[in-house]
């Protein structure tokens, strides 16, 4: 069976009939009720992971805050479940206190900042000197800010999601960071609370996080240090990311050594908070045998761009025949040879009509869903204790046309 079940949300299991159960619901039943493809989120697992981050950080550093990096899953129901800050419109719709929101972005427009100011966003992260110009012009009273600095740390991850190296498009190089700090200290509208750093995503080694914290010490002492996120998730049998506790031991250990003890520490978990809670279900449309065996499903790169963009590997299983089987290429229905969900994945006797479950799709799959080839974007279904409910409906054909003039 391999350990494919271990990649699904905690508590997932095959029942006596061999059906895979997540959040107390059989995935085949969810496919029948809500259609495919569909994103399934184990709400209990999601909430438990958020609590784990909060509690583990609080146990190590008293004045601390864990906030959700919502770009990993910008869905109102997800934001409401973790009660974190997020993409502004969704966060406000989810009832998040705007004062708890941290606004990021390397190219924030006047409109972006005006919307944030009007909403009462608590903290704006300065990514460039133009941010300072805009905020000085737009802020009417006082606005708390952090300065994002480039720590010169390049973690081992895909180049597209590495952000801490010297040539990163994000943050300020040391000389510009010091210029921004000096300018902000003289501002009568912008209150400089501290520094922000983020070195990338899907990082499976904790050491670079400590190196980034050490780099912050060169700028002096501040009241707030936002240490970003970036901890990797387990997608495959071979992945062994640090646990939350191991990650925070390194992060907080470096903070104790290099940062003032009375400062507030902020972390921003994203991928590692939501990835395992999510599962995508598909239905097999055709099985084609030849030089290679292709199992084609009713989704693909319209609902999972991680494979095409980053070469991310995913595992999969037939929902009622869990684990094992012959090696096949699980492919999508879009008109691209690169529309592959998982090459060489083991599926047991895949047949037309089978439900296929792909684990660890809670991060970025929903974020980057698209309408390529006229695909309708999938629904999001929350499951918990045997109950299931739609929190984002499936896009209809009318939705594909509603913006046309």
Short mmCIF file of C-alpha atoms in Angstrom, two decimals:
data_model
loop_
_atom_site.label_atom_id
_atom_site.label_comp_id
_atom_site.label_asym_id
_atom_site.label_seq_id
_atom_site.Cartn_x
_atom_site.Cartn_y
_atom_site.Cartn_z
CA UNK A 1 0.00 0.00 0.00
CA UNK A 2 3.06 2.26 0.38
CA UNK A 3 2.30 5.06 2.81
CA UNK A 4 0.01 7.07 0.54
CA UNK A 5 -2.59 7.42 3.31
CA UNK A 6 0.03 9.25 5.37
CA UNK A 7 0.03 12.03 2.77
CA UNK A 8 -3.69 12.67 3.31
CA UNK A 9 -5.06 14.69 6.27
CA UNK A 10 -4.51 13.15 9.72
CA UNK A 11 -7.21 10.60 10.43
CA UNK A 12 -7.71 9.63 6.79
CA UNK A 13 -8.10 5.89 6.36
CA UNK A 14 -9.48 3.14 4.17
CA UNK A 15 -12.74 1.77 5.59
CA UNK A 16 -13.75 -1.88 5.71
CA UNK A 17 -14.88 -1.72 2.09
CA UNK A 18 -11.57 -0.28 0.96
CA UNK A 19 -12.87 3.26 0.42
CA UNK A 20 -10.68 6.21 1.35
CA UNK A 21 -12.30 8.34 4.06
CA UNK A 22 -11.30 11.95 4.80
CA UNK A 23 -12.94 14.03 7.52
CA UNK A 24 -15.38 11.19 8.10
CA UNK A 25 -16.58 11.27 4.47
CA UNK A 26 -15.94 8.70 1.74
CA UNK A 27 -14.29 10.42 -1.18
CA UNK A 28 -16.38 8.43 -3.67
CA UNK A 29 -19.52 9.74 -1.98
CA UNK A 30 -18.24 13.31 -2.22
CA UNK A 31 -17.52 12.84 -5.92
CA UNK A 32 -21.05 11.57 -6.48
CA UNK A 33 -22.63 14.44 -4.54
CA UNK A 34 -20.51 17.40 -5.59
CA UNK A 35 -18.98 16.28 -8.90
CA UNK A 36 -15.38 16.31 -9.99
CA UNK A 37 -12.87 17.79 -10.01
CA UNK A 38 -13.33 19.20 -6.53
CA UNK A 39 -11.09 20.51 -3.79
CA UNK A 40 -11.84 18.76 -0.50
CA UNK A 41 -10.61 20.36 2.73
CA UNK A 42 -10.57 18.59 6.08
CA UNK A 43 -11.69 21.46 8.29
CA UNK A 44 -10.67 19.72 11.50
CA UNK A 45 -7.15 19.12 10.19
CA UNK A 46 -6.91 22.73 9.04
CA UNK A 47 -7.93 24.13 12.40
CA UNK A 48 -5.65 21.72 14.27
CA UNK A 49 -2.66 22.77 12.18
CA UNK A 50 -3.37 26.46 12.84
CA UNK A 51 -3.57 25.75 16.59
CA UNK A 52 -0.31 23.82 16.41
CA UNK A 53 1.48 26.80 14.92
CA UNK A 54 -0.04 29.22 17.42
CA UNK A 55 0.63 27.08 20.49
CA UNK A 56 4.13 25.95 19.53
CA UNK A 57 5.22 29.53 18.85
CA UNK A 58 3.66 30.85 22.07
CA UNK A 59 5.44 28.12 24.07
CA UNK A 60 8.80 29.36 22.76
CA UNK A 61 8.35 33.14 22.64
CA UNK A 62 5.86 35.00 24.80
CA UNK A 63 5.09 38.04 22.66
CA UNK A 64 4.38 36.32 19.37
CA UNK A 65 1.84 36.09 16.59
CA UNK A 66 1.22 33.47 13.92
CA UNK A 67 -0.70 34.76 10.91
CA UNK A 68 -1.78 32.88 7.78
CA UNK A 69 -0.04 33.76 4.52
CA UNK A 70 -3.30 33.66 2.65
CA UNK A 71 -1.92 33.53 -0.88
CA UNK A 72 -1.56 29.79 -0.24
CA UNK A 73 -5.38 29.39 -0.13
CA UNK A 74 -7.25 32.72 -0.51
CA UNK A 75 -10.70 31.37 0.21
CA UNK A 76 -13.04 33.17 2.61
CA UNK A 77 -13.99 29.97 4.44
CA UNK A 78 -10.34 29.01 4.93
CA UNK A 79 -9.52 32.46 6.30
CA UNK A 80 -12.50 32.25 8.63
CA UNK A 81 -11.39 28.81 9.83
CA UNK A 82 -7.87 29.90 10.74
CA UNK A 83 -8.85 33.44 11.80
CA UNK A 84 -5.76 34.85 10.15
CA UNK A 85 -4.96 37.82 7.98
CA UNK A 86 -5.15 37.42 4.26
CA UNK A 87 -5.77 38.82 0.83
CA UNK A 88 -7.59 41.98 1.80
CA UNK A 89 -11.02 41.47 0.21
CA UNK A 90 -11.30 37.85 1.38
CA UNK A 91 -9.94 38.64 4.84
CA UNK A 92 -12.45 41.41 5.43
CA UNK A 93 -15.26 39.20 4.09
CA UNK A 94 -14.13 36.48 6.50
CA UNK A 95 -14.48 38.85 9.43
CA UNK A 96 -10.77 39.22 10.11
CA UNK A 97 -9.98 42.29 12.22
CA UNK A 98 -8.24 44.66 9.75
CA UNK A 99 -5.87 45.72 12.51
CA UNK A 100 -4.44 42.18 12.41
CA UNK A 101 -3.77 42.26 8.67
CA UNK A 102 -0.25 42.57 7.27
CA UNK A 103 -0.27 43.88 3.70
CA UNK A 104 2.54 42.64 1.46
CA UNK A 105 3.46 43.11 -2.19
CA UNK A 106 6.42 44.16 -4.30
CA UNK A 107 4.28 46.39 -6.56
CA UNK A 108 1.53 47.91 -4.43
CA UNK A 109 -0.45 50.47 -6.41
CA UNK A 110 -2.15 53.61 -5.12
CA UNK A 111 -5.43 51.72 -5.30
CA UNK A 112 -4.03 48.84 -3.26
CA UNK A 113 -2.79 51.16 -0.54
CA UNK A 114 -5.90 53.34 -0.52
CA UNK A 115 -8.06 50.26 -0.05
CA UNK A 116 -5.83 49.06 2.78
CA UNK A 117 -5.82 52.45 4.51
CA UNK A 118 -9.60 52.81 4.19
CA UNK A 119 -10.07 49.31 5.62
CA UNK A 120 -7.84 50.09 8.59
CA UNK A 121 -5.12 47.55 7.80
CA UNK A 122 -2.81 47.30 10.79
CA UNK A 123 0.58 46.92 9.14
CA UNK A 124 1.95 47.64 5.68
CA UNK A 125 5.20 45.94 4.74
CA UNK A 126 7.51 48.30 2.86
CA UNK A 127 9.03 46.45 -0.10
CA UNK A 128 10.58 49.38 -1.95
CA UNK A 129 11.20 53.10 -1.61
CA UNK A 130 8.21 53.84 -3.84
CA UNK A 131 5.99 52.35 -1.12
CA UNK A 132 7.27 55.05 1.21
CA UNK A 133 6.51 57.77 -1.35
CA UNK A 134 2.96 56.50 -1.87
CA UNK A 135 2.19 56.03 1.81
CA UNK A 136 3.52 59.47 2.73
CA UNK A 137 1.13 60.90 0.17
CA UNK A 138 -1.92 58.75 1.01
CA UNK A 139 -1.85 58.20 4.78
CA UNK A 140 -3.96 60.72 6.66
CA UNK A 141 -3.19 59.86 10.28
CA UNK A 142 -0.65 57.20 11.26
CA UNK A 143 0.23 53.88 9.63
CA UNK A 144 2.40 51.15 11.15
CA UNK A 145 4.97 49.72 8.73
CA UNK A 146 7.71 47.11 8.55
CA UNK A 147 10.67 47.17 6.17
CA UNK A 148 11.27 43.98 4.19
CA UNK A 149 14.98 43.32 3.92
CA UNK A 150 16.89 40.95 1.66
CA UNK A 151 18.97 38.70 3.94
CA UNK A 152 21.19 37.27 1.21
CA UNK A 153 20.09 33.70 1.96
CA UNK A 154 19.34 31.30 -0.90
CA UNK A 155 17.52 28.20 0.39
CA UNK A 156 17.35 24.96 -1.53
CA UNK A 157 14.04 25.18 -3.36
CA UNK A 158 12.70 25.90 -6.85
CA UNK A 159 14.11 29.14 -8.24
CA UNK A 160 10.61 30.53 -8.81
CA UNK A 161 9.79 30.45 -5.09
CA UNK A 162 13.17 31.47 -3.65
CA UNK A 163 12.99 35.07 -2.38
CA UNK A 164 15.86 35.63 0.05
CA UNK A 165 18.81 35.77 -2.34
CA UNK A 166 20.64 38.96 -3.22
CA UNK A 167 19.00 39.31 -6.65
CA UNK A 168 15.45 38.81 -5.36
CA UNK A 169 12.71 41.07 -6.72
CA UNK A 170 11.31 41.21 -3.18
CA UNK A 171 12.56 43.42 -0.38
CA UNK A 172 15.32 45.97 -0.05
CA UNK A 173 19.04 45.36 -0.35
CA UNK A 174 21.04 46.43 2.73
CA UNK A 175 21.91 49.96 1.56
CA UNK A 176 18.35 50.73 0.45
CA UNK A 177 16.92 49.12 3.58
CA UNK A 178 18.99 51.46 5.74
CA UNK A 179 17.85 54.42 3.65
CA UNK A 180 14.22 53.39 4.14
CA UNK A 181 14.72 52.90 7.88
CA UNK A 182 16.30 56.33 8.28
CA UNK A 183 13.58 58.00 6.24
CA UNK A 184 10.78 56.27 8.13
CA UNK A 185 12.24 57.25 11.49
CA UNK A 186 11.81 60.86 10.42
CA UNK A 187 8.24 60.45 9.18
CA UNK A 188 5.33 62.01 11.03
CA UNK A 189 2.80 59.66 9.39
CA UNK A 190 4.53 56.30 9.08
CA UNK A 191 5.45 54.48 12.28
CA UNK A 192 8.34 52.09 11.78
CA UNK A 193 7.65 49.07 14.00
CA UNK A 194 10.36 46.77 12.69
CA UNK A 195 11.62 44.44 9.98
CA UNK A 196 10.29 41.68 7.78
CA UNK A 197 12.13 38.83 6.06
CA UNK A 198 10.97 35.93 3.92
CA UNK A 199 13.35 33.62 2.07
CA UNK A 200 11.00 31.51 -0.03
CA UNK A 201 8.63 28.58 -0.09
CA UNK A 202 8.74 24.75 0.08
CA UNK A 203 11.96 24.79 2.10
CA UNK A 204 12.76 21.38 3.59
CA UNK A 205 15.81 22.37 5.64
CA UNK A 206 15.39 24.58 8.71
CA UNK A 207 18.94 25.99 8.78
CA UNK A 208 18.40 28.84 6.24
CA UNK A 209 15.62 30.25 8.41
CA UNK A 210 18.08 30.75 11.23
CA UNK A 211 20.56 32.39 8.86
CA UNK A 212 17.90 34.88 7.77
CA UNK A 213 17.15 35.81 11.38
CA UNK A 214 20.83 36.40 12.02
CA UNK A 215 20.94 38.82 9.07
CA UNK A 216 18.33 41.04 10.72
CA UNK A 217 20.60 41.85 13.65
CA UNK A 218 22.77 44.10 11.48
CA UNK A 219 20.01 46.74 11.28
CA UNK A 220 19.72 47.48 15.00
CA UNK A 221 16.95 46.76 17.48
CA UNK A 222 13.24 47.01 16.74
CA UNK A 223 9.95 46.27 18.45
CA UNK A 224 8.67 43.80 15.83
CA UNK A 225 10.34 41.15 13.68
CA UNK A 226 8.20 39.41 11.07
CA UNK A 227 10.13 36.27 10.14
CA UNK A 228 7.87 35.24 7.27
CA UNK A 229 7.05 31.65 6.40
CA UNK A 230 8.39 29.13 3.91
CA UNK A 231 8.42 25.79 5.69
CA UNK A 232 7.88 23.02 3.15
CA UNK A 233 5.03 20.51 3.01
CA UNK A 234 5.20 16.77 2.45
CA UNK A 235 4.01 15.97 -1.06
CA UNK A 236 5.76 12.69 -1.78
CA UNK A 237 6.88 9.55 -0.02
CA UNK A 238 10.46 10.85 0.04
CA UNK A 239 9.78 14.36 1.38
CA UNK A 240 10.77 14.85 5.00
CA UNK A 241 10.09 18.46 5.98
CA UNK A 242 10.90 19.59 9.52
CA UNK A 243 8.01 19.45 11.96
CA UNK A 244 6.52 22.72 13.19
CA UNK A 245 8.38 22.19 16.47
CA UNK A 246 11.71 21.56 14.73
CA UNK A 247 11.25 24.58 12.48
CA UNK A 248 10.40 26.86 15.40
CA UNK A 249 13.30 25.54 17.47
CA UNK A 250 15.66 26.84 14.79
CA UNK A 251 13.77 30.09 14.19
CA UNK A 252 13.27 31.02 17.83
CA UNK A 253 16.72 29.76 18.76
CA UNK A 254 18.22 32.22 16.29
CA UNK A 255 15.94 34.98 17.57
CA UNK A 256 17.10 34.40 21.15
CA UNK A 257 20.70 34.66 20.00
CA UNK A 258 20.43 37.64 17.67
CA UNK A 259 17.28 39.69 18.39
CA UNK A 260 16.15 41.71 21.43
CA UNK A 261 14.32 39.58 23.99
CA UNK A 262 11.45 42.05 24.38
CA UNK A 263 10.53 42.18 20.69
CA UNK A 264 7.40 40.71 19.16
CA UNK A 265 7.98 37.77 16.80
CA UNK A 266 5.58 37.24 13.91
CA UNK A 267 5.55 34.22 11.60
CA UNK A 268 3.51 33.71 8.44
CA UNK A 269 2.93 30.02 7.66
CA UNK A 270 1.17 29.39 4.37
CA UNK A 271 1.90 26.25 2.39
CA UNK A 272 2.82 24.19 5.45
CA UNK A 273 -0.40 25.20 7.20
CA UNK A 274 -2.88 24.25 4.49
CA UNK A 275 -1.24 21.76 2.09
CA UNK A 276 -1.99 18.51 3.90
CA UNK A 277 -5.56 19.53 4.78
CA UNK A 278 -6.48 19.59 1.09
CA UNK A 279 -7.30 16.76 -1.32
CA UNK A 280 -8.36 17.00 -4.96
CA UNK A 281 -10.71 14.39 -6.37
CA UNK A 282 -11.10 13.57 -10.07
CA UNK A 283 -12.93 11.03 -12.17
CA UNK A 284 -11.16 8.90 -14.76
CA UNK A 285 -12.33 9.70 -18.29
CA UNK A 286 -10.14 7.35 -20.28
CA UNK A 287 -7.33 4.82 -19.90
CA UNK A 288 -4.96 4.53 -22.86
CA UNK A 289 -2.46 1.68 -23.04
CA UNK A 290 0.55 1.74 -25.35
CA UNK A 291 4.21 2.57 -24.99
CA UNK A 292 3.05 4.31 -21.82
CA UNK A 293 -0.21 3.98 -19.92
CA UNK A 294 -2.10 7.24 -19.66
CA UNK A 295 -4.90 7.64 -17.14
CA UNK A 296 -6.72 10.84 -18.09
CA UNK A 297 -9.03 12.60 -15.65
CA UNK A 298 -11.56 15.42 -15.87
CA UNK A 299 -9.21 18.07 -14.46
CA UNK A 300 -5.52 18.89 -14.71
CA UNK A 301 -3.56 22.09 -15.05
CA UNK A 302 -6.76 24.11 -14.73
CA UNK A 303 -6.93 23.12 -11.07
CA UNK A 304 -3.27 22.28 -10.33
CA UNK A 305 -0.54 24.42 -11.88
CA UNK A 306 2.09 23.39 -9.33
CA UNK A 307 3.31 20.57 -11.56
CA UNK A 308 3.70 22.68 -14.70
CA UNK A 309 5.14 25.76 -13.00
CA UNK A 310 7.44 24.24 -10.41
CA UNK A 311 7.80 20.58 -11.31
CA UNK A 312 6.17 19.69 -8.02
CA UNK A 313 5.61 15.96 -7.59
CA UNK A 314 2.24 14.68 -6.33
CA UNK A 315 1.20 11.16 -5.43
CA UNK A 316 -2.28 9.73 -6.09
CA UNK A 317 -4.51 6.74 -5.46
CA UNK A 318 -7.73 5.19 -6.67
CA UNK A 319 -10.22 6.18 -3.97
CA UNK A 320 -11.61 2.69 -3.40
CA UNK A 321 -8.38 0.74 -4.07
CA UNK A 322 -5.86 2.55 -1.93
CA UNK A 323 -2.16 2.31 -2.73
CA UNK A 324 -0.08 0.02 -4.89
CA UNK A 325 -0.64 -0.94 -8.50
CA UNK A 326 1.04 -0.39 -11.84
CA UNK A 327 3.00 2.72 -12.79
CA UNK A 328 0.99 5.03 -15.03
CA UNK A 329 1.00 8.66 -16.10
CA UNK A 330 -1.89 10.50 -14.50
CA UNK A 331 -2.73 13.28 -16.95
CA UNK A 332 -5.26 16.04 -17.37
CA UNK A 333 -7.69 16.95 -20.13
CA UNK A 334 -6.11 20.22 -21.26
CA UNK A 335 -4.46 20.67 -24.65
CA UNK A 336 -0.88 20.58 -23.42
CA UNK A 337 1.53 17.65 -23.33
CA UNK A 338 2.74 19.22 -20.10
CA UNK A 339 -0.69 18.72 -18.52
CA UNK A 340 0.53 15.92 -16.27
CA UNK A 341 -0.68 15.58 -12.69
CA UNK A 342 1.73 12.80 -11.76
CA UNK A 343 4.11 10.85 -14.00
CA UNK A 344 4.86 7.26 -13.09
CA UNK A 345 2.44 7.13 -10.19
CA UNK A 346 1.18 3.78 -8.88
CA UNK A 347 -2.57 3.25 -9.40
CA UNK A 348 -4.26 -0.06 -8.78
CA UNK A 349 -6.25 -1.25 -11.82
CA UNK A 350 -7.47 2.22 -12.90
CA UNK A 351 -10.71 2.12 -14.89
CA UNK A 352 -13.02 4.62 -16.55
CA UNK A 353 -15.29 6.11 -13.91
CA UNK A 354 -12.92 5.58 -10.99
CA UNK A 355 -12.45 8.40 -8.51
CA UNK A 356 -8.80 9.42 -8.16
CA UNK A 357 -7.61 11.22 -5.03
CA UNK A 358 -4.52 13.45 -5.03
CA UNK A 359 -3.31 14.41 -1.54
CA UNK A 360 -1.54 17.56 -0.29
CA UNK A 361 -3.29 19.94 -2.69
CA UNK A 362 -4.38 22.47 -0.07
CA UNK A 363 -1.70 25.00 -1.00
CA UNK A 364 -1.70 27.09 -4.18
CA UNK A 365 -3.88 24.76 -6.28
CA UNK A 366 -7.01 26.79 -5.50
CA UNK A 367 -4.94 29.98 -5.70
CA UNK A 368 -3.85 29.35 -9.29
CA UNK A 369 -6.96 27.65 -10.65
CA UNK A 370 -7.86 28.88 -14.11
CA UNK A 371 -10.28 28.51 -17.02
CA UNK A 372 -7.86 27.14 -19.62
CA UNK A 373 -9.78 25.39 -22.45
CA UNK A 374 -13.00 26.71 -20.93
CA UNK A 375 -12.62 24.67 -17.76
CA UNK A 376 -14.99 25.62 -14.97
CA UNK A 377 -13.11 26.21 -11.74
CA UNK A 378 -13.82 23.51 -9.13
CA UNK A 379 -15.76 23.90 -5.91
CA UNK A 380 -14.28 23.78 -2.43
CA UNK A 381 -15.94 21.29 -0.12
CA UNK A 382 -15.28 21.36 3.62
CA UNK A 383 -15.59 18.04 5.45
CA UNK A 384 -15.66 17.43 9.17
CA UNK A 385 -16.97 14.62 11.37
CA UNK A 386 -18.83 13.03 8.47
CA UNK A 387 -20.52 16.21 7.29
CA UNK A 388 -19.74 17.98 4.01
CA UNK A 389 -20.63 21.45 2.79
CA UNK A 390 -19.74 23.57 -0.21
CA UNK A 391 -17.91 26.79 0.72
CA UNK A 392 -17.05 27.80 -2.86
CA UNK A 393 -19.45 26.69 -5.57
CA UNK A 394 -18.37 25.23 -8.88
CA UNK A 395 -18.12 27.81 -11.62
CA UNK A 396 -20.96 27.65 -14.12
CA UNK A 397 -20.83 28.18 -17.86
CA UNK A 398 -22.59 31.50 -17.38
CA UNK A 399 -19.72 32.55 -15.11
CA UNK A 400 -17.30 32.07 -17.98
CA UNK A 401 -19.18 34.77 -19.91
CA UNK A 402 -20.30 37.16 -17.20
CA UNK A 403 -17.44 39.62 -17.65
CA UNK A 404 -17.81 39.82 -21.42
CA UNK A 405 -19.07 43.17 -22.75
#
